[in-house]
CSV table of C-alpha atoms in Angstrom, one decimal:
chain,number,residue,atom,x,y,z
A,1,GLY,CA,140.9,17.5,-152.9
A,2,ALA,CA,141.4,14.1,-151.3
A,3,GLY,CA,139.5,14.8,-148.1
A,4,VAL,CA,136.8,17.0,-146.6
A,5,SER,CA,138.0,20.5,-146.2
A,6,GLN,CA,136.7,22.9,-143.6
A,7,SER,CA,137.4,26.6,-143.2
A,8,PRO,CA,138.3,28.5,-141.2
A,9,ARG,CA,140.2,26.2,-139.0
A,10,TYR,CA,139.7,28.5,-136.0
A,11,LYS,CA,137.2,31.3,-135.5
A,12,VAL,CA,136.9,33.7,-132.6
A,13,ALA,CA,133.6,35.6,-132.5
A,14,LYS,CA,132.3,38.2,-130.1
A,15,ARG,CA,129.0,37.4,-128.5
A,16,GLY,CA,126.2,38.5,-130.8
A,17,GLN,CA,128.2,38.3,-134.0
A,18,ASP,CA,127.1,36.1,-136.9
A,19,VAL,CA,129.5,33.5,-138.2
A,20,ALA,CA,129.6,31.3,-141.3
A,21,LEU,CA,131.5,28.0,-141.4
A,22,ARG,CA,132.3,26.3,-144.7
A,23,CYS,CA,132.6,22.7,-145.7
A,24,ASP,CA,134.0,21.3,-149.0
A,25,PRO,CA,133.1,17.6,-149.2
A,26,ILE,CA,134.8,15.0,-151.2
A,27,SER,CA,133.9,15.5,-154.9
A,28,GLY,CA,130.8,13.5,-155.8
A,29,HIS,CA,129.7,12.7,-152.3
A,30,VAL,CA,126.0,12.8,-152.1
A,31,SER,CA,125.6,12.9,-148.4
A,32,LEU,CA,126.8,15.7,-146.1
A,33,PHE,CA,126.6,16.0,-142.4
A,34,TRP,CA,127.3,18.6,-139.7
A,35,TYR,CA,128.2,17.7,-136.2
A,36,GLN,CA,128.9,19.8,-133.1
A,37,GLN,CA,131.5,18.6,-130.6
A,38,ALA,CA,131.7,20.3,-127.2
A,39,LEU,CA,134.9,20.1,-125.2
A,40,GLY,CA,135.4,16.6,-123.8
A,41,GLN,CA,132.3,15.2,-125.5
A,42,GLY,CA,131.7,13.1,-128.5
A,43,PRO,CA,130.3,14.7,-131.7
A,44,GLU,CA,126.6,15.4,-131.8
A,45,PHE,CA,124.5,15.3,-135.0
A,46,LEU,CA,123.2,18.7,-136.3
A,47,THR,CA,121.9,18.2,-139.8
A,48,TYR,CA,122.0,16.0,-142.9
A,49,PHE,CA,121.9,16.8,-146.6
A,50,GLN,CA,121.4,14.5,-149.6
A,51,ASN,CA,122.6,16.5,-152.5
A,52,GLU,CA,121.0,20.0,-152.1
A,53,ALA,CA,118.1,18.7,-150.0
A,54,GLN,CA,118.3,19.2,-146.3
A,55,LEU,CA,116.6,16.0,-145.1
A,56,ASP,CA,117.1,16.3,-141.4
A,57,LYS,CA,117.8,19.3,-139.3
A,58,SER,CA,116.5,17.9,-136.0
A,59,GLY,CA,119.8,18.3,-134.3
A,60,LEU,CA,120.1,22.1,-134.8
A,61,PRO,CA,120.0,23.5,-131.3
A,62,SER,CA,118.0,26.7,-132.1
A,63,ASP,CA,116.7,28.8,-134.9
A,64,ARG,CA,119.9,30.7,-134.8
A,65,PHE,CA,121.5,27.8,-136.6
A,66,PHE,CA,121.0,27.5,-140.3
A,67,ALA,CA,122.7,25.3,-142.9
A,68,GLU,CA,122.6,25.2,-146.7
A,69,ARG,CA,124.0,23.3,-149.6
A,70,PRO,CA,122.5,25.1,-152.6
A,71,GLU,CA,124.3,23.3,-155.4
A,72,GLY,CA,124.7,20.0,-153.7
A,73,SER,CA,128.4,20.4,-153.1
A,74,VAL,CA,129.8,23.0,-150.7
A,75,SER,CA,127.9,23.6,-147.5
A,76,THR,CA,127.8,26.5,-145.1
A,77,LEU,CA,126.7,26.4,-141.5
A,78,LYS,CA,125.6,29.8,-140.3
A,79,ILE,CA,125.2,30.8,-136.7
A,80,GLN,CA,123.4,34.1,-136.0
A,81,ARG,CA,123.8,36.1,-132.8
A,82,THR,CA,126.4,33.7,-131.4
A,83,GLN,CA,126.3,32.9,-127.7
A,84,GLN,CA,129.0,31.5,-125.4
A,85,GLU,CA,127.3,28.1,-125.4
A,86,ASP,CA,127.9,27.9,-129.2
A,87,SER,CA,131.7,27.5,-128.5
A,88,ALA,CA,132.6,24.1,-129.9
A,89,VAL,CA,134.2,22.3,-132.8
A,90,TYR,CA,132.0,22.0,-135.8
A,91,LEU,CA,132.7,19.0,-137.9
A,92,CYS,CA,131.5,18.2,-141.4
A,93,ALA,CA,131.4,14.7,-142.9
A,94,SER,CA,130.5,13.4,-146.3
A,95,SER,CA,129.7,10.0,-147.8
A,96,SER,CA,129.4,8.6,-151.2
A,97,ILE,CA,126.5,6.3,-150.4
A,98,ARG,CA,123.0,7.6,-149.7
A,99,ALA,CA,122.7,7.0,-146.0
A,100,GLY,CA,124.4,3.8,-146.6
A,101,SER,CA,126.4,1.5,-144.3
A,102,TYR,CA,129.8,2.7,-145.2
A,103,GLY,CA,132.0,4.9,-143.0
A,104,TYR,CA,131.9,8.7,-143.4
A,105,THR,CA,134.9,10.9,-144.0
A,106,PHE,CA,135.2,13.8,-141.6
A,107,GLY,CA,137.0,17.1,-141.9
A,108,SER,CA,139.3,18.4,-139.2
A,109,GLY,CA,136.6,20.8,-138.0
A,110,THR,CA,136.3,24.5,-137.3
A,111,ARG,CA,136.9,25.5,-133.7
A,112,LEU,CA,134.5,28.3,-132.8
A,113,THR,CA,135.2,30.3,-129.6
A,114,VAL,CA,132.6,32.9,-128.6
A,115,VAL,CA,134.0,35.6,-126.3
B,1,ASP,CA,121.4,8.5,-125.8
B,2,ALA,CA,124.4,6.4,-126.8
B,3,LYS,CA,123.5,2.7,-127.0
B,4,THR,CA,127.0,1.6,-126.1
B,5,THR,CA,129.2,1.5,-123.0
B,6,GLN,CA,133.0,1.8,-123.1
B,7,PRO,CA,135.7,2.2,-120.5
B,8,THR,CA,136.7,5.9,-120.1
B,9,SER,CA,140.4,5.2,-120.7
B,10,MET,CA,143.0,2.5,-121.3
B,11,ASP,CA,146.7,2.3,-121.6
B,12,CYS,CA,148.7,0.1,-123.9
B,13,ALA,CA,152.4,-0.5,-124.3
B,14,GLU,CA,153.8,0.3,-127.7
B,15,GLY,CA,154.1,-2.8,-129.9
B,16,ARG,CA,151.5,-4.7,-127.9
B,17,ALA,CA,147.9,-5.5,-129.0
B,18,ALA,CA,145.3,-3.0,-127.8
B,19,ASN,CA,142.0,-4.6,-127.1
B,20,LEU,CA,139.1,-2.1,-126.7
B,21,PRO,CA,135.9,-3.5,-125.4
B,22,CYS,CA,132.4,-2.2,-126.0
B,23,ASN,CA,129.0,-3.3,-124.6
B,24,HIS,CA,125.9,-2.9,-126.7
B,25,SER,CA,123.5,-5.2,-124.9
B,26,THR,CA,120.4,-3.6,-126.5
B,27,ILE,CA,121.6,-3.9,-130.1
B,28,SER,CA,118.9,-4.9,-132.6
B,29,GLY,CA,119.3,-7.5,-135.3
B,30,ASN,CA,119.5,-4.9,-138.1
B,31,GLU,CA,122.2,-2.7,-136.4
B,32,TYR,CA,125.8,-2.7,-137.3
B,33,VAL,CA,128.7,-2.0,-134.9
B,34,TYR,CA,130.9,0.8,-136.1
B,35,TRP,CA,134.3,1.9,-134.7
B,36,TYR,CA,135.7,5.4,-135.2
B,37,ARG,CA,138.7,7.0,-133.7
B,38,GLN,CA,139.6,10.7,-133.1
B,39,ILE,CA,143.1,11.8,-132.9
B,40,HIS,CA,143.7,15.1,-131.1
B,41,SER,CA,142.6,18.1,-133.2
B,42,GLN,CA,141.3,16.0,-136.0
B,43,GLY,CA,137.9,14.8,-137.1
B,44,PRO,CA,136.8,11.2,-136.4
B,45,GLN,CA,138.2,8.6,-138.6
B,46,TYR,CA,136.4,5.4,-139.7
B,47,ILE,CA,138.1,2.2,-138.7
B,48,ILE,CA,135.9,-0.8,-139.2
B,49,HIS,CA,132.3,-2.1,-139.0
B,50,GLY,CA,130.5,-5.4,-138.7
B,51,LEU,CA,127.1,-7.0,-138.3
B,52,LYS,CA,127.7,-10.4,-136.7
B,53,ASN,CA,130.8,-11.9,-138.3
B,54,ASN,CA,134.3,-11.0,-137.2
B,55,GLU,CA,136.0,-8.5,-139.5
B,56,THR,CA,139.6,-7.5,-140.3
B,57,ASN,CA,141.1,-4.8,-142.4
B,58,GLU,CA,144.4,-3.1,-142.6
B,59,MET,CA,143.8,-1.0,-139.5
B,60,ALA,CA,142.2,-3.4,-137.0
B,61,SER,CA,140.1,-6.5,-136.3
B,62,LEU,CA,136.6,-6.5,-134.9
B,63,ILE,CA,135.4,-9.4,-132.8
B,64,ILE,CA,131.7,-9.5,-132.1
B,65,THR,CA,130.3,-12.0,-129.6
B,66,GLU,CA,127.8,-14.6,-130.8
B,67,ASP,CA,125.0,-12.9,-129.0
B,68,ARG,CA,126.1,-9.6,-130.4
B,69,LYS,CA,125.8,-7.9,-127.1
B,70,SER,CA,129.5,-6.9,-127.0
B,71,SER,CA,132.5,-6.4,-129.3
B,72,THR,CA,136.2,-5.8,-129.1
B,73,LEU,CA,138.3,-3.7,-131.4
B,74,ILE,CA,141.8,-5.1,-131.7
B,75,LEU,CA,144.8,-3.0,-132.8
B,76,PRO,CA,147.4,-5.8,-133.3
B,77,HIS,CA,150.6,-3.8,-132.8
B,78,ALA,CA,149.8,-0.4,-131.2
B,79,THR,CA,152.0,2.5,-132.1
B,80,LEU,CA,152.2,6.0,-130.6
B,81,ARG,CA,150.1,7.3,-133.5
B,82,ASP,CA,147.2,5.1,-132.3
B,83,THR,CA,146.8,7.3,-129.2
B,84,ALA,CA,143.3,8.6,-129.7
B,85,VAL,CA,139.7,8.5,-128.5
B,86,TYR,CA,138.0,5.4,-129.8
B,87,TYR,CA,134.2,5.4,-130.3
B,88,CYS,CA,132.0,2.3,-130.6
B,89,ILE,CA,128.7,3.1,-132.3
B,90,VAL,CA,125.6,1.1,-133.3
B,91,ARG,CA,123.8,2.1,-136.4
B,92,PRO,CA,120.9,0.6,-138.4
B,93,ALA,CA,121.8,-1.3,-141.5
B,94,TYR,CA,118.8,0.0,-143.5
B,95,SER,CA,118.8,3.2,-145.4
B,96,GLY,CA,115.8,4.8,-143.7
B,97,ALA,CA,115.0,7.7,-141.5
B,98,GLY,CA,117.6,8.2,-138.8
B,99,SER,CA,119.8,5.5,-140.1
B,100,TYR,CA,122.5,8.0,-141.3
B,101,GLN,CA,123.1,9.5,-137.9
B,102,LEU,CA,126.1,8.4,-135.9
B,103,THR,CA,125.4,8.6,-132.1
B,104,PHE,CA,128.8,9.1,-130.5
B,105,GLY,CA,129.3,8.5,-126.8
B,106,LYS,CA,132.3,9.7,-124.9
B,107,GLY,CA,134.5,6.8,-126.2
B,108,THR,CA,137.6,5.3,-124.8
B,109,LYS,CA,140.8,7.4,-124.6
B,110,LEU,CA,143.6,5.0,-125.5
B,111,SER,CA,147.1,6.1,-124.5
B,112,VAL,CA,149.9,4.1,-126.2
B,113,ILE,CA,152.9,4.3,-124.0
B,114,PRO,CA,156.5,4.0,-125.2
């Protein structure tokens, strides 16, 4: 596709449930990023992949958060035992340049609501 | 922590130029200034970036002061579709550890008024 695709667009989870959020980056993009955006705040960095390698996961808020990109294309962000504070929009972005100085293309995000 | 300071909100009349300021007084010589915007219910969208020279593209112009401590994003003829949150971000120019992260602040909510 022409852009970064994320699914589902909306997800409601009961507290304690596991969720998986999918990101389809632009074809051929080497770099992939996940960001978390709480209501009224700017996006915050979670993790970064270069191809299939997860080079930085310093922004993941707890060990309940796990991300993977096994074949260097599609990525999944998994949250185990969801808590109410996990409610946010999860954004995925990709870039064609390895950590380069060009702009990233973001998806429209997945809005996660934990009830 | 975000390394930029922006006004919380601004209004602009439709058809007029929107001038969005950003202070980045602690910017380093190897850091770019990036601008992104986020329209409601969408992901952030890249607008423009620059190092020290003024830049222009089909979306906007970026004016960076000579001392590089502040910049202004200019939307020359604002339309209702430009209503969004605008983020000013500084980011290292090198491709090293941490250079790929974008540190967003709260941005400026621009409202274009008919």
